[in-house]
mmCIF file of C-alpha atoms in Angstrom:
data_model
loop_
_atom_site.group_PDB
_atom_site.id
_atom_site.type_symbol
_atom_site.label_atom_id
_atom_site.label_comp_id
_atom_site.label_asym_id
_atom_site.label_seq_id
_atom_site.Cartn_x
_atom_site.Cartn_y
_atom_site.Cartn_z
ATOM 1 C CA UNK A 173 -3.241 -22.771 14.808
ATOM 2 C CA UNK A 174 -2.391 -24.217 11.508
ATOM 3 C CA UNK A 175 0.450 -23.463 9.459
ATOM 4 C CA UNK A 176 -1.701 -22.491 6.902
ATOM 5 C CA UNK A 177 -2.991 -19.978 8.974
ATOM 6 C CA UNK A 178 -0.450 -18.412 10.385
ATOM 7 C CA UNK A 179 1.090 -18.327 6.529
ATOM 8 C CA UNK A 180 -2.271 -16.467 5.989
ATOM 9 C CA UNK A 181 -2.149 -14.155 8.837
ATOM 10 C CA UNK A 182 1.871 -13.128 7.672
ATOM 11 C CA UNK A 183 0.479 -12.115 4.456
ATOM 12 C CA UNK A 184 -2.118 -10.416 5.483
ATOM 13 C CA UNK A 185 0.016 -8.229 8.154
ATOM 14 C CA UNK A 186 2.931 -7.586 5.826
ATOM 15 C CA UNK A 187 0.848 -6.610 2.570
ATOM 16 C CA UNK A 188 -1.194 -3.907 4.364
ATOM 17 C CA UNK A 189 2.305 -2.700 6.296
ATOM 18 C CA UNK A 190 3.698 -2.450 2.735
ATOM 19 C CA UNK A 191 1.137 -0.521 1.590
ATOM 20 C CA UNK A 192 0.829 1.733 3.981
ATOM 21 C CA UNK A 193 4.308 2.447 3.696
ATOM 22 C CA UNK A 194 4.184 2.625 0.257
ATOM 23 C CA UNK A 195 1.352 4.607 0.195
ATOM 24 C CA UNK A 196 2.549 7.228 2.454
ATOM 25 C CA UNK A 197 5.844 7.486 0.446
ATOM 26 C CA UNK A 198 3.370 7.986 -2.717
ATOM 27 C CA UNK A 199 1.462 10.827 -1.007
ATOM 28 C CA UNK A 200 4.354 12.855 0.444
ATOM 29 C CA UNK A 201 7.441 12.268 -1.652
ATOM 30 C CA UNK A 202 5.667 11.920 -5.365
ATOM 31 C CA UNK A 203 3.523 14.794 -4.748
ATOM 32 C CA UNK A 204 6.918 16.441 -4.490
ATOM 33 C CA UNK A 205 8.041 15.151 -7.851
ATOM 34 C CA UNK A 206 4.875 16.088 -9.398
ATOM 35 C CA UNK A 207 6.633 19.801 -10.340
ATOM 36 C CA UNK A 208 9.533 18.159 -12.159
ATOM 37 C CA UNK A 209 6.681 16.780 -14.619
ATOM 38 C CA UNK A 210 4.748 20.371 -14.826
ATOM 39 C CA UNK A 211 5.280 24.359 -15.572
ATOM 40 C CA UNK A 212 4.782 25.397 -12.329
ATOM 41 C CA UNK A 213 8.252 25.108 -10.271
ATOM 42 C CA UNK A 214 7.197 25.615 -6.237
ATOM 43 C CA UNK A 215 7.371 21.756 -4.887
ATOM 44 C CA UNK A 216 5.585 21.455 -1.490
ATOM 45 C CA UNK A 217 4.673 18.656 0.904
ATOM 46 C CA UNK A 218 1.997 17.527 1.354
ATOM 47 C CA UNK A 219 1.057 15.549 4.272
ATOM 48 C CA UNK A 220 -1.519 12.895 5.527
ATOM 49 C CA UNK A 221 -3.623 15.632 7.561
ATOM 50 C CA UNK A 222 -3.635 17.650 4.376
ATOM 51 C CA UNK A 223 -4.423 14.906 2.083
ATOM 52 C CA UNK A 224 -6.862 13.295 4.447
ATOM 53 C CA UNK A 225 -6.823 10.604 6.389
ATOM 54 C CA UNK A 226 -9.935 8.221 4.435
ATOM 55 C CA UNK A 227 -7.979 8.967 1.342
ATOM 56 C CA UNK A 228 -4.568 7.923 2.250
ATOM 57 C CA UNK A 229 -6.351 4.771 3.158
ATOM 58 C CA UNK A 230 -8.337 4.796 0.188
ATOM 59 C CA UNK A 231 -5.082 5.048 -1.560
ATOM 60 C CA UNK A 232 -2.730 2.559 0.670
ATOM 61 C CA UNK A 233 -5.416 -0.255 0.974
ATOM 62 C CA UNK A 234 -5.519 -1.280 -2.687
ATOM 63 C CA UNK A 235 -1.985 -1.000 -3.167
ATOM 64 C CA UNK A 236 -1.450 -3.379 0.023
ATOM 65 C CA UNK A 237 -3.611 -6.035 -2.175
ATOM 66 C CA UNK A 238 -1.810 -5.762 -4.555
ATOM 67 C CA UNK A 239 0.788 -7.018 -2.270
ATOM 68 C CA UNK A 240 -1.809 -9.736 -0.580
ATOM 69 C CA UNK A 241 -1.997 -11.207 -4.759
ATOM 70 C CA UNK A 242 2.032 -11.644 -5.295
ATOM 71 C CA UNK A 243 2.454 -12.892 -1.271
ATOM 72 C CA UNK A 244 -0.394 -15.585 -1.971
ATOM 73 C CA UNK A 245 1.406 -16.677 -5.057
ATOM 74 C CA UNK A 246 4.724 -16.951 -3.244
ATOM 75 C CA UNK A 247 3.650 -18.421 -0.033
ATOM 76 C CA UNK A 248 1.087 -20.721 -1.231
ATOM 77 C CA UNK A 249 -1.477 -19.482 0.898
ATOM 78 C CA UNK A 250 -4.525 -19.967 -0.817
ATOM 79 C CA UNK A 251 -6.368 -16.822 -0.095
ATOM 80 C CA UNK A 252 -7.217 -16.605 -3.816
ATOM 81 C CA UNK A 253 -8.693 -19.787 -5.581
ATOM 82 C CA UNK A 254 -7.051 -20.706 -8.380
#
């Protein structure tokens, strides 16, 4: 394997963990904020089996390319032509 490759593959693998972290922390700690910006005053979870799985990864997916844009741009990977 090339170095440009394995560049390629590390981007890949640490945009989508990112966003899946990131995502997840969206889902179940800003739903919790969500009352500080509202009337009603009872915060609650909310979790990935109540928000659903395909839209957690509805939601983590596009974040996690947002990641694969700035990692290209660091790394030089060329995923995106310029």
């Amino acid at each position: 394997m090339s170095s440009l490759t394995i560049r390629r593959t590390i981007v890949w693998v640490v945009s989508m963990v990112l966003g899946l972290i990131i995502g997840y922390g969206i889902i179940t700690i800003g739903f919790d904020m969500l009352p500080l910006f509202s009337a009603v005053q009872t915060p609650q979870g909310v979790t990935i089996e109540e928000y659903g799985i395909f839209y957690y990864l509805f939601t983590a997916i596009p974040i996690g390319l947002v990641f694969v844009i700035w990692l290209d741009a660091f790394m030089d990977t060329k995923i995106l032509p310029d």
